Amino acid sequence: GSKADDLTGRVFPEDALPLKLDDVSFSYPRQVLEPVHTFVWRSRKSRCSFGDLSKVSTNQSLVNNFSRKIQQGSLVAFTGPYGSGKSTILKLIGEVYMPQLGQISIPSHLRILHVSAESMLWPGTVAENIFFGVCASLGRPTDSYAQLDRKTLERGWHVCRVLNFPSHLQELAEDMETTKEIEVQTLPASHRKLIHLARAFTSNPEVLVVHAPTFFLPKELCVVVMDALREFVKQRGLVPADQQQESRRPRTVLFSTVAP
C-alpha cells in the first residue's frame, strides 16, 4: 500500500502482499444416467421411452490451470453464464474447497468470509442475525449481542442504514431488548437477503467473498448493494463517520454475477 491510499497515512508492508492463484484446477465428480434396458411406447400422438438407468461416474472439470494475482483493496467481479466455474473459484478462494492441482496463497493475517448466494437466517431476533458473525468470532453465545461494545453495535446499525433497511427492520436491528424472533417463512426474500448481507458487512473481514450479492433483490436495491460493496473497499469497511479515521487494513471484495 502507499500513503496516498492509506486512510491514516500509515503504511503496513503486509498490505502489498497479493492474493495469488497459481495454476489452480478443480473438478466435481459427476454422475451420468445412462439407459441399460429401454422400453418404448408409441401412439399416434406421442412417443415415450422408459428404462432402467445406470449411474456412471465421470469428472466435470470447471477450473483448469487458473492463475490470477489480486491486489488487496480490489473489487473483483467474476462473471459468466451458469456453469462457467465462477462459483467454484469463489469457493476455492473462500476455502470451502481445496484445489486439486495448483496453489492458492492468501496472506495469513487476512480474515476471509465466504457468503453464500442463499440467504442464511438463524432462529433469533433481527439483531442476533446481524451480529451473529461478530459474536461467533469472539467465542460468545450469539444471543449475547447486547453485550458487544458500543463501537461494534454502531457499526452494525450503520451497515443496516447503508443497505437501506426498511424502517421496521432498522428498528428491530437496533432493539437490544426485544425477544421477537424473525419469522423466516413470511419475511420477503429481499429482506432476508439484506439481513444476510448486513451480517457479512458487520463482521468486517479483510477479504469478503460473495456469491451473487444482488440475487433476490429488486433493481433499486441492487444499486444500493453494489454501492455498498464499492464503499466497503474504498473506506476499508462500512463504518460510521466517527470511526473512519481509525487505522484499518485494505478490504478486498470478490463477487460473482451472471453475464447478461
Short mmCIF file of C-alpha atoms in Angstrom, two decimals:
data_model
loop_
_atom_site.label_atom_id
_atom_site.label_comp_id
_atom_site.label_asym_id
_atom_site.label_seq_id
_atom_site.Cartn_x
_atom_site.Cartn_y
_atom_site.Cartn_z
CA GLY A 1 0.00 0.00 0.00
CA SER A 2 1.02 3.63 -0.31
CA LYS A 3 0.48 6.60 1.95
CA ALA A 4 -1.88 8.08 -0.59
CA ASP A 5 -4.09 5.00 -0.32
CA ASP A 6 -3.92 4.56 3.46
CA LEU A 7 -6.73 6.27 5.37
CA THR A 8 -4.46 7.25 8.26
CA GLY A 9 -1.17 7.85 6.46
CA ARG A 10 0.25 4.65 7.96
CA VAL A 11 1.87 2.04 5.76
CA PHE A 12 1.59 -1.67 6.55
CA PRO A 13 4.08 -3.69 4.48
CA GLU A 14 1.77 -6.71 4.53
CA ASP A 15 -0.85 -4.73 2.62
CA ALA A 16 1.26 -5.05 -0.53
CA LEU A 17 1.03 -8.86 -0.43
CA PRO A 18 -1.42 -10.06 -3.12
CA LEU A 19 -3.84 -12.96 -3.14
CA LYS A 20 -2.44 -15.44 -5.66
CA LEU A 21 -3.91 -18.36 -7.56
CA ASP A 22 -1.26 -20.36 -9.40
CA ASP A 23 -2.36 -22.95 -11.98
CA VAL A 24 -5.40 -23.92 -9.91
CA SER A 25 -7.54 -26.80 -11.16
CA PHE A 26 -10.69 -28.30 -9.68
CA SER A 27 -13.33 -30.76 -10.91
CA TYR A 28 -16.52 -32.14 -9.43
CA PRO A 29 -17.38 -35.82 -9.58
CA ARG A 30 -20.44 -36.16 -11.79
CA GLN A 31 -22.95 -38.96 -12.14
CA VAL A 32 -24.44 -39.51 -15.58
CA LEU A 33 -27.59 -41.54 -16.05
CA GLU A 34 -27.37 -43.95 -18.98
CA PRO A 35 -30.14 -46.30 -20.15
CA VAL A 36 -29.46 -50.01 -19.89
CA HIS A 37 -32.77 -51.56 -20.95
CA THR A 38 -35.28 -49.43 -22.79
CA PHE A 39 -38.97 -49.97 -23.38
CA VAL A 40 -40.59 -47.74 -25.99
CA TRP A 41 -44.31 -46.99 -26.01
CA ARG A 42 -45.80 -45.38 -29.09
CA SER A 43 -49.11 -43.86 -30.02
CA ARG A 44 -50.17 -41.69 -32.93
CA LYS A 45 -49.62 -38.52 -30.88
CA SER A 46 -46.56 -39.26 -28.76
CA ARG A 47 -43.54 -41.43 -28.23
CA CYS A 48 -42.18 -42.13 -24.75
CA SER A 49 -39.13 -44.10 -23.65
CA PHE A 50 -38.73 -45.76 -20.28
CA GLY A 51 -35.95 -47.94 -19.00
CA ASP A 52 -33.55 -48.94 -16.28
CA LEU A 53 -30.85 -46.35 -15.68
CA SER A 54 -27.31 -46.93 -14.52
CA LYS A 55 -25.05 -44.30 -12.91
CA VAL A 56 -21.67 -43.71 -14.49
CA SER A 57 -19.20 -41.51 -12.60
CA THR A 58 -17.10 -39.04 -14.55
CA ASN A 59 -15.23 -35.86 -13.67
CA GLN A 60 -16.67 -32.48 -14.63
CA SER A 61 -13.77 -30.05 -14.79
CA LEU A 62 -14.78 -26.45 -14.16
CA VAL A 63 -11.46 -24.80 -13.32
CA ASN A 64 -8.35 -25.57 -15.39
CA ASN A 65 -4.94 -24.04 -14.71
CA PHE A 66 -6.48 -20.82 -13.45
CA SER A 67 -3.96 -18.17 -12.41
CA ARG A 68 -4.62 -14.68 -11.07
CA LYS A 69 -2.94 -12.15 -8.82
CA ILE A 70 -5.35 -9.96 -6.86
CA GLN A 71 -4.05 -6.92 -5.02
CA GLN A 72 -5.51 -6.14 -1.62
CA GLY A 73 -8.04 -3.33 -1.81
CA SER A 74 -9.58 -4.60 -5.05
CA LEU A 75 -13.20 -5.07 -6.06
CA VAL A 76 -13.29 -8.05 -8.42
CA ALA A 77 -16.31 -9.43 -10.29
CA PHE A 78 -16.37 -12.99 -11.65
CA THR A 79 -18.94 -13.05 -14.41
CA GLY A 80 -20.17 -15.63 -16.91
CA PRO A 81 -23.05 -17.97 -17.67
CA TYR A 82 -24.30 -20.63 -15.29
CA GLY A 83 -21.81 -23.49 -15.01
CA SER A 84 -18.81 -21.45 -16.16
CA GLY A 85 -16.91 -22.01 -12.89
CA LYS A 86 -17.21 -18.59 -11.24
CA SER A 87 -18.89 -20.01 -8.12
CA THR A 88 -16.27 -22.75 -7.89
CA ILE A 89 -13.43 -20.21 -7.98
CA LEU A 90 -15.06 -18.20 -5.19
CA LYS A 91 -15.44 -21.36 -3.09
CA LEU A 92 -11.77 -22.12 -3.63
CA ILE A 93 -10.74 -18.62 -2.57
CA GLY A 94 -13.21 -18.77 0.32
CA GLU A 95 -11.61 -22.03 1.47
CA VAL A 96 -14.80 -24.03 1.08
CA TYR A 97 -12.97 -26.27 -1.42
CA MET A 98 -9.31 -27.14 -1.73
CA PRO A 99 -7.69 -27.09 -5.17
CA GLN A 100 -6.85 -30.49 -6.63
CA LEU A 101 -3.91 -29.02 -8.50
CA GLY A 102 -2.06 -25.75 -8.13
CA GLN A 103 -1.83 -23.43 -5.17
CA ILE A 104 -3.80 -20.59 -3.59
CA SER A 105 -1.75 -18.17 -1.50
CA ILE A 106 -3.57 -15.74 0.77
CA PRO A 107 -1.62 -13.74 3.39
CA SER A 108 -2.16 -15.46 6.72
CA HIS A 109 -3.17 -12.32 8.60
CA LEU A 110 -6.23 -11.75 6.40
CA ARG A 111 -9.64 -12.87 7.63
CA ILE A 112 -11.76 -14.38 4.85
CA LEU A 113 -15.54 -14.53 4.93
CA HIS A 114 -17.40 -16.69 2.41
CA VAL A 115 -21.00 -15.57 1.83
CA SER A 116 -23.46 -17.83 0.01
CA ALA A 117 -26.00 -16.66 -2.56
CA GLU A 118 -28.79 -18.21 -0.48
CA SER A 119 -29.90 -16.12 2.47
CA MET A 120 -29.00 -17.91 5.71
CA LEU A 121 -31.01 -16.83 8.75
CA TRP A 122 -30.97 -18.34 12.22
CA PRO A 123 -33.81 -18.57 14.75
CA GLY A 124 -33.47 -15.41 16.77
CA THR A 125 -34.00 -11.68 16.60
CA VAL A 126 -33.00 -9.44 13.72
CA ALA A 127 -30.15 -8.07 15.84
CA GLU A 128 -28.90 -11.56 16.69
CA ASN A 129 -28.76 -12.41 12.99
CA ILE A 130 -26.84 -9.24 12.17
CA PHE A 131 -24.29 -9.62 14.97
CA PHE A 132 -24.13 -13.42 14.73
CA GLY A 133 -20.73 -13.44 12.99
CA VAL A 134 -19.16 -10.94 15.39
CA CYS A 135 -20.30 -12.91 18.45
CA ALA A 136 -19.16 -16.21 16.93
CA SER A 137 -15.71 -14.81 16.08
CA LEU A 138 -15.30 -13.69 19.70
CA GLY A 139 -16.38 -17.08 21.04
CA ARG A 140 -19.52 -15.62 22.59
CA PRO A 141 -23.06 -17.01 22.51
CA THR A 142 -24.85 -15.49 19.54
CA ASP A 143 -27.64 -14.17 21.75
CA SER A 144 -25.18 -12.06 23.77
CA TYR A 145 -25.05 -9.32 21.13
CA ALA A 146 -26.35 -6.68 23.55
CA GLN A 147 -23.08 -7.00 25.49
CA LEU A 148 -20.93 -6.10 22.46
CA ASP A 149 -19.01 -2.83 22.72
CA ARG A 150 -20.81 0.28 21.56
CA LYS A 151 -18.46 0.81 18.60
CA THR A 152 -19.32 -2.61 17.16
CA LEU A 153 -23.05 -2.06 17.64
CA GLU A 154 -22.85 1.33 15.94
CA ARG A 155 -21.01 -0.28 13.02
CA GLY A 156 -23.74 -2.87 12.58
CA TRP A 157 -26.52 -0.30 12.71
CA HIS A 158 -24.64 1.87 10.21
CA VAL A 159 -24.38 -1.11 7.84
CA CYS A 160 -28.16 -1.54 8.01
CA ARG A 161 -28.69 2.11 7.12
CA VAL A 162 -26.24 1.87 4.21
CA LEU A 163 -28.20 -1.14 2.90
CA ASN A 164 -31.46 0.83 3.06
CA PHE A 165 -33.15 -1.36 5.65
CA PRO A 166 -36.90 -0.68 5.83
CA SER A 167 -37.69 1.36 8.95
CA HIS A 168 -39.26 -1.54 10.86
CA LEU A 169 -36.22 -3.76 10.22
CA GLN A 170 -33.86 -0.94 11.22
CA GLU A 171 -35.75 -0.53 14.48
CA LEU A 172 -35.50 -4.27 15.19
CA ALA A 173 -31.79 -4.23 14.37
CA GLU A 174 -31.25 -1.53 16.98
CA ASP A 175 -33.56 -3.05 19.60
CA MET A 176 -31.36 -4.76 22.19
CA GLU A 177 -34.24 -5.77 24.42
CA THR A 178 -36.79 -7.40 22.14
CA THR A 179 -37.08 -11.18 22.07
CA LYS A 180 -39.18 -11.19 18.90
CA GLU A 181 -37.71 -13.77 16.54
CA ILE A 182 -37.57 -13.45 12.78
CA GLU A 183 -40.50 -15.11 11.02
CA VAL A 184 -38.44 -16.51 8.18
CA GLN A 185 -41.33 -18.03 6.26
CA THR A 186 -43.22 -14.74 5.98
CA LEU A 187 -40.22 -12.44 5.56
CA PRO A 188 -39.83 -11.18 1.96
CA ALA A 189 -36.85 -12.65 0.10
CA SER A 190 -35.35 -9.18 -0.33
CA HIS A 191 -35.43 -8.56 3.44
CA ARG A 192 -33.81 -11.94 4.11
CA LYS A 193 -31.06 -11.03 1.64
CA LEU A 194 -30.44 -7.64 3.27
CA ILE A 195 -30.06 -9.23 6.71
CA HIS A 196 -27.79 -11.90 5.22
CA LEU A 197 -25.53 -9.23 3.66
CA ALA A 198 -25.64 -6.98 6.73
CA ARG A 199 -24.22 -9.83 8.81
CA ALA A 200 -21.28 -10.14 6.40
CA PHE A 201 -20.50 -6.40 6.29
CA THR A 202 -20.79 -6.14 10.09
CA SER A 203 -18.29 -8.98 10.53
CA ASN A 204 -15.90 -6.68 8.65
CA PRO A 205 -13.39 -9.19 7.19
CA GLU A 206 -10.36 -8.15 5.16
CA VAL A 207 -11.47 -10.43 2.31
CA LEU A 208 -15.17 -10.70 1.50
CA VAL A 209 -16.17 -13.44 -0.95
CA VAL A 210 -19.81 -13.04 -2.00
CA HIS A 211 -21.87 -15.21 -4.33
CA ALA A 212 -24.48 -13.31 -6.35
CA PRO A 213 -24.93 -10.39 -3.92
CA THR A 214 -27.88 -8.94 -5.86
CA PHE A 215 -29.93 -12.13 -6.26
CA PHE A 216 -33.49 -11.86 -4.86
CA LEU A 217 -33.30 -8.06 -4.87
CA PRO A 218 -35.33 -5.51 -6.87
CA LYS A 219 -33.41 -3.22 -9.20
CA GLU A 220 -33.22 -0.27 -6.79
CA LEU A 221 -31.74 -2.45 -4.03
CA CYS A 222 -29.27 -3.98 -6.49
CA VAL A 223 -27.85 -0.48 -6.92
CA VAL A 224 -27.71 0.01 -3.14
CA VAL A 225 -25.84 -3.28 -2.60
CA MET A 226 -23.31 -2.62 -5.35
CA ASP A 227 -22.66 0.86 -3.94
CA ALA A 228 -22.16 -0.73 -0.51
CA LEU A 229 -19.59 -3.18 -1.91
CA ARG A 230 -17.67 -0.30 -3.52
CA GLU A 231 -17.82 1.73 -0.31
CA PHE A 232 -16.65 -1.26 1.73
CA VAL A 233 -13.50 -1.39 -0.40
CA LYS A 234 -12.98 2.37 -0.66
CA GLN A 235 -13.44 3.13 3.06
CA ARG A 236 -11.91 -0.15 4.26
CA GLY A 237 -15.14 -1.23 5.89
CA LEU A 238 -18.61 0.19 6.34
CA VAL A 239 -18.23 2.28 9.48
CA PRO A 240 -19.85 5.44 10.87
CA ALA A 241 -18.16 8.78 10.22
CA ASP A 242 -16.63 8.95 13.71
CA GLN A 243 -14.78 5.66 13.11
CA GLN A 244 -13.45 6.46 9.64
CA GLN A 245 -10.13 7.89 10.80
CA GLU A 246 -9.11 4.72 12.61
CA SER A 247 -6.31 2.60 11.21
CA ARG A 248 -7.71 -0.21 9.06
CA ARG A 249 -6.21 -2.62 6.59
CA PRO A 250 -7.45 -2.73 2.97
CA ARG A 251 -10.68 -4.54 2.22
CA THR A 252 -10.94 -6.82 -0.79
CA VAL A 253 -14.24 -7.95 -2.31
CA LEU A 254 -14.69 -10.78 -4.80
CA PHE A 255 -18.19 -11.48 -6.06
CA SER A 256 -20.00 -13.36 -8.79
CA THR A 257 -22.62 -12.21 -11.24
CA VAL A 258 -24.33 -13.78 -14.22
CA ALA A 259 -23.39 -12.27 -17.57
CA PRO A 260 -26.34 -10.60 -19.35
#
